[in-house]
């Protein structure tokens, strides 16, 4: 059995240059701050996305019919919070742009129950300078619910970081 996860206070890891990103490959994951995903947040996401499935928006029915006895967050809601979690623990000072480049893989491995505190950890699996000052990063992301025995989701997230006028040899 896996030990339940608890959340330490996050520290912001700063990447001031392409080389600082390249040098970070293979190091320990960076852990974000936690965020409570409450029913109001789930309901707002349901309205925006037009996904009104009862397992997300009907607490009374969930109490009676769901094995979790409460509503659960949409997987896409949890995934969409990655930018918030990343901003709480990773910074790119001096970057001209930080772009979401997409995902190579996403898996939802456990439900996020309404009212849960959730955070993410970011491990830099691969980084490559594709042009001077421009680094394509592949982050292995694990989304954890506080007190849960296993992660709620795993993703391979691609991000492009562009530093204006920088060269990879600068740190």
GROMACS .gro file of C-alpha atoms in nm:
model
  171
    1UNK     CA    1   0.000   0.000   0.000
    2UNK     CA    2   0.123   0.348  -0.087
    3UNK     CA    3   0.173   0.611   0.183
    4UNK     CA    4  -0.084   0.895   0.159
    5UNK     CA    5   0.050   1.220   0.021
    6UNK     CA    6   0.079   1.540   0.226
    7UNK     CA    7   0.187   1.875   0.086
    8UNK     CA    8   0.499   2.067   0.194
    9UNK     CA    9   0.514   2.444   0.143
   10UNK     CA   10   0.627   2.508  -0.216
   11UNK     CA   11   0.947   2.681  -0.310
   12UNK     CA   12   0.967   2.861  -0.644
   13UNK     CA   13   1.242   2.727  -0.871
   14UNK     CA   14   1.362   2.996  -1.110
   15UNK     CA   15   1.508   2.934  -1.454
   16UNK     CA   16   1.690   3.248  -1.569
   17UNK     CA   17   1.830   3.113  -1.897
   18UNK     CA   18   1.810   2.825  -2.143
   19UNK     CA   19   2.117   2.668  -1.981
   20UNK     CA   20   1.956   2.673  -1.636
   21UNK     CA   21   1.668   2.469  -1.779
   22UNK     CA   22   1.899   2.227  -1.961
   23UNK     CA   23   2.102   2.176  -1.640
   24UNK     CA   24   1.787   2.086  -1.443
   25UNK     CA   25   1.706   1.769  -1.644
   26UNK     CA   26   1.678   1.460  -1.428
   27UNK     CA   27   1.667   1.645  -1.096
   28UNK     CA   28   1.402   1.595  -0.826
   29UNK     CA   29   1.048   1.705  -0.901
   30UNK     CA   30   0.928   2.053  -0.807
   31UNK     CA   31   0.607   2.051  -0.599
   32UNK     CA   32   0.338   2.316  -0.633
   33UNK     CA   33   0.117   2.478  -0.374
   34UNK     CA   34  -0.215   2.307  -0.300
   35UNK     CA   35  -0.555   2.425  -0.417
   36UNK     CA   36  -0.895   2.316  -0.289
   37UNK     CA   37  -1.126   2.206  -0.569
   38UNK     CA   38  -1.467   2.280  -0.422
   39UNK     CA   39  -1.818   2.224  -0.558
   40UNK     CA   40  -1.848   2.586  -0.672
   41UNK     CA   41  -1.536   2.548  -0.888
   42UNK     CA   42  -1.667   2.221  -1.033
   43UNK     CA   43  -2.007   2.381  -1.107
   44UNK     CA   44  -1.847   2.681  -1.282
   45UNK     CA   45  -1.632   2.451  -1.496
   46UNK     CA   46  -1.942   2.245  -1.583
   47UNK     CA   47  -2.125   2.558  -1.699
   48UNK     CA   48  -1.834   2.680  -1.911
   49UNK     CA   49  -1.775   2.341  -2.077
   50UNK     CA   50  -2.143   2.236  -2.094
   51UNK     CA   51  -2.052   1.913  -1.913
   52UNK     CA   52  -2.335   1.878  -1.663
   53UNK     CA   53  -2.294   1.505  -1.593
   54UNK     CA   54  -2.451   1.431  -1.253
   55UNK     CA   55  -2.132   1.277  -1.110
   56UNK     CA   56  -1.988   1.631  -1.119
   57UNK     CA   57  -2.282   1.861  -1.043
   58UNK     CA   58  -2.545   1.677  -0.838
   59UNK     CA   59  -2.426   1.622  -0.479
   60UNK     CA   60  -2.753   1.457  -0.369
   61UNK     CA   61  -2.750   1.204  -0.651
   62UNK     CA   62  -2.378   1.143  -0.599
   63UNK     CA   63  -2.444   1.075  -0.230
   64UNK     CA   64  -2.708   0.818  -0.325
   65UNK     CA   65  -2.554   0.659  -0.636
   66UNK     CA   66  -2.180   0.725  -0.657
   67UNK     CA   67  -1.933   0.485  -0.497
   68UNK     CA   68  -1.751   0.800  -0.375
   69UNK     CA   69  -2.070   0.935  -0.207
   70UNK     CA   70  -1.982   1.284  -0.333
   71UNK     CA   71  -1.925   1.461  -0.663
   72UNK     CA   72  -1.592   1.447  -0.844
   73UNK     CA   73  -1.401   1.708  -1.041
   74UNK     CA   74  -1.390   1.683  -1.419
   75UNK     CA   75  -1.060   1.540  -1.542
   76UNK     CA   76  -1.024   1.836  -1.776
   77UNK     CA   77  -1.077   2.076  -1.484
   78UNK     CA   78  -0.792   1.912  -1.296
   79UNK     CA   79  -0.574   1.919  -1.607
   80UNK     CA   80  -0.654   2.286  -1.675
   81UNK     CA   81  -0.517   2.379  -1.332
   82UNK     CA   82  -0.163   2.279  -1.435
   83UNK     CA   83  -0.075   2.636  -1.535
   84UNK     CA   84  -0.183   2.762  -1.191
   85UNK     CA   85   0.017   2.492  -1.014
   86UNK     CA   86   0.320   2.552  -1.234
   87UNK     CA   87   0.312   2.926  -1.164
   88UNK     CA   88   0.314   2.854  -0.789
   89UNK     CA   89   0.646   2.669  -0.802
   90UNK     CA   90   0.828   2.743  -1.130
   91UNK     CA   91   0.928   3.079  -1.276
   92UNK     CA   92   1.110   3.182  -1.592
   93UNK     CA   93   1.239   3.535  -1.515
   94UNK     CA   94   1.359   3.709  -1.827
   95UNK     CA   95   1.173   3.478  -2.064
   96UNK     CA   96   1.001   3.657  -2.350
   97UNK     CA   97   0.736   3.381  -2.369
   98UNK     CA   98   0.637   3.057  -2.203
   99UNK     CA   99   0.403   2.860  -2.429
  100UNK     CA  100   0.189   2.554  -2.370
  101UNK     CA  101   0.310   2.324  -2.649
  102UNK     CA  102   0.071   2.037  -2.576
  103UNK     CA  103   0.069   1.692  -2.420
  104UNK     CA  104   0.221   1.364  -2.527
  105UNK     CA  105   0.024   1.163  -2.271
  106UNK     CA  106  -0.248   1.220  -2.013
  107UNK     CA  107  -0.394   0.960  -1.779
  108UNK     CA  108  -0.662   1.013  -1.513
  109UNK     CA  109  -0.580   0.747  -1.255
  110UNK     CA  110  -0.800   0.835  -0.954
  111UNK     CA  111  -1.098   1.065  -0.891
  112UNK     CA  112  -1.065   1.406  -0.730
  113UNK     CA  113  -1.350   1.434  -0.481
  114UNK     CA  114  -1.522   1.770  -0.433
  115UNK     CA  115  -1.355   1.959  -0.150
  116UNK     CA  116  -1.016   1.793  -0.199
  117UNK     CA  117  -0.683   1.976  -0.173
  118UNK     CA  118  -0.479   1.903  -0.482
  119UNK     CA  119  -0.128   1.988  -0.602
  120UNK     CA  120   0.110   1.887  -0.879
  121UNK     CA  121   0.473   1.785  -0.904
  122UNK     CA  122   0.683   1.868  -1.208
  123UNK     CA  123   0.988   1.663  -1.308
  124UNK     CA  124   1.183   1.785  -1.611
  125UNK     CA  125   1.223   1.469  -1.818
  126UNK     CA  126   1.381   1.628  -2.124
  127UNK     CA  127   1.484   1.972  -2.247
  128UNK     CA  128   1.640   2.070  -2.578
  129UNK     CA  129   1.744   2.403  -2.721
  130UNK     CA  130   1.570   2.403  -3.059
  131UNK     CA  131   1.695   2.751  -3.158
  132UNK     CA  132   1.922   2.995  -2.976
  133UNK     CA  133   1.733   3.108  -2.665
  134UNK     CA  134   1.441   2.868  -2.721
  135UNK     CA  135   1.400   2.552  -2.512
  136UNK     CA  136   1.139   2.281  -2.560
  137UNK     CA  137   1.071   2.107  -2.228
  138UNK     CA  138   0.895   1.781  -2.151
  139UNK     CA  139   0.769   1.774  -1.792
  140UNK     CA  140   0.644   1.458  -1.623
  141UNK     CA  141   0.358   1.585  -1.411
  142UNK     CA  142   0.187   1.401  -1.130
  143UNK     CA  143  -0.132   1.547  -0.982
  144UNK     CA  144  -0.192   1.444  -0.622
  145UNK     CA  145  -0.490   1.470  -0.391
  146UNK     CA  146  -0.397   1.530  -0.029
  147UNK     CA  147  -0.434   1.213   0.176
  148UNK     CA  148  -0.490   0.992  -0.130
  149UNK     CA  149  -0.289   0.674  -0.172
  150UNK     CA  150  -0.225   0.730  -0.542
  151UNK     CA  151  -0.204   1.023  -0.787
  152UNK     CA  152  -0.519   1.152  -0.955
  153UNK     CA  153  -0.348   1.206  -1.291
  154UNK     CA  154  -0.021   1.179  -1.480
  155UNK     CA  155   0.074   1.386  -1.784
  156UNK     CA  156   0.368   1.448  -2.015
  157UNK     CA  157   0.341   1.823  -2.066
  158UNK     CA  158   0.537   2.005  -2.334
  159UNK     CA  159   0.631   2.369  -2.279
  160UNK     CA  160   0.831   2.604  -2.500
  161UNK     CA  161   1.035   2.873  -2.322
  162UNK     CA  162   1.176   3.158  -2.528
  163UNK     CA  163   1.439   3.396  -2.392
  164UNK     CA  164   1.491   3.711  -2.600
  165UNK     CA  165   1.853   3.764  -2.700
  166UNK     CA  166   1.986   3.473  -2.490
  167UNK     CA  167   2.224   3.196  -2.588
  168UNK     CA  168   2.233   2.852  -2.425
  169UNK     CA  169   2.583   2.910  -2.289
  170UNK     CA  170   2.460   3.186  -2.053
  171UNK     CA  171   2.335   3.097  -1.702
   0.00000   0.00000   0.00000
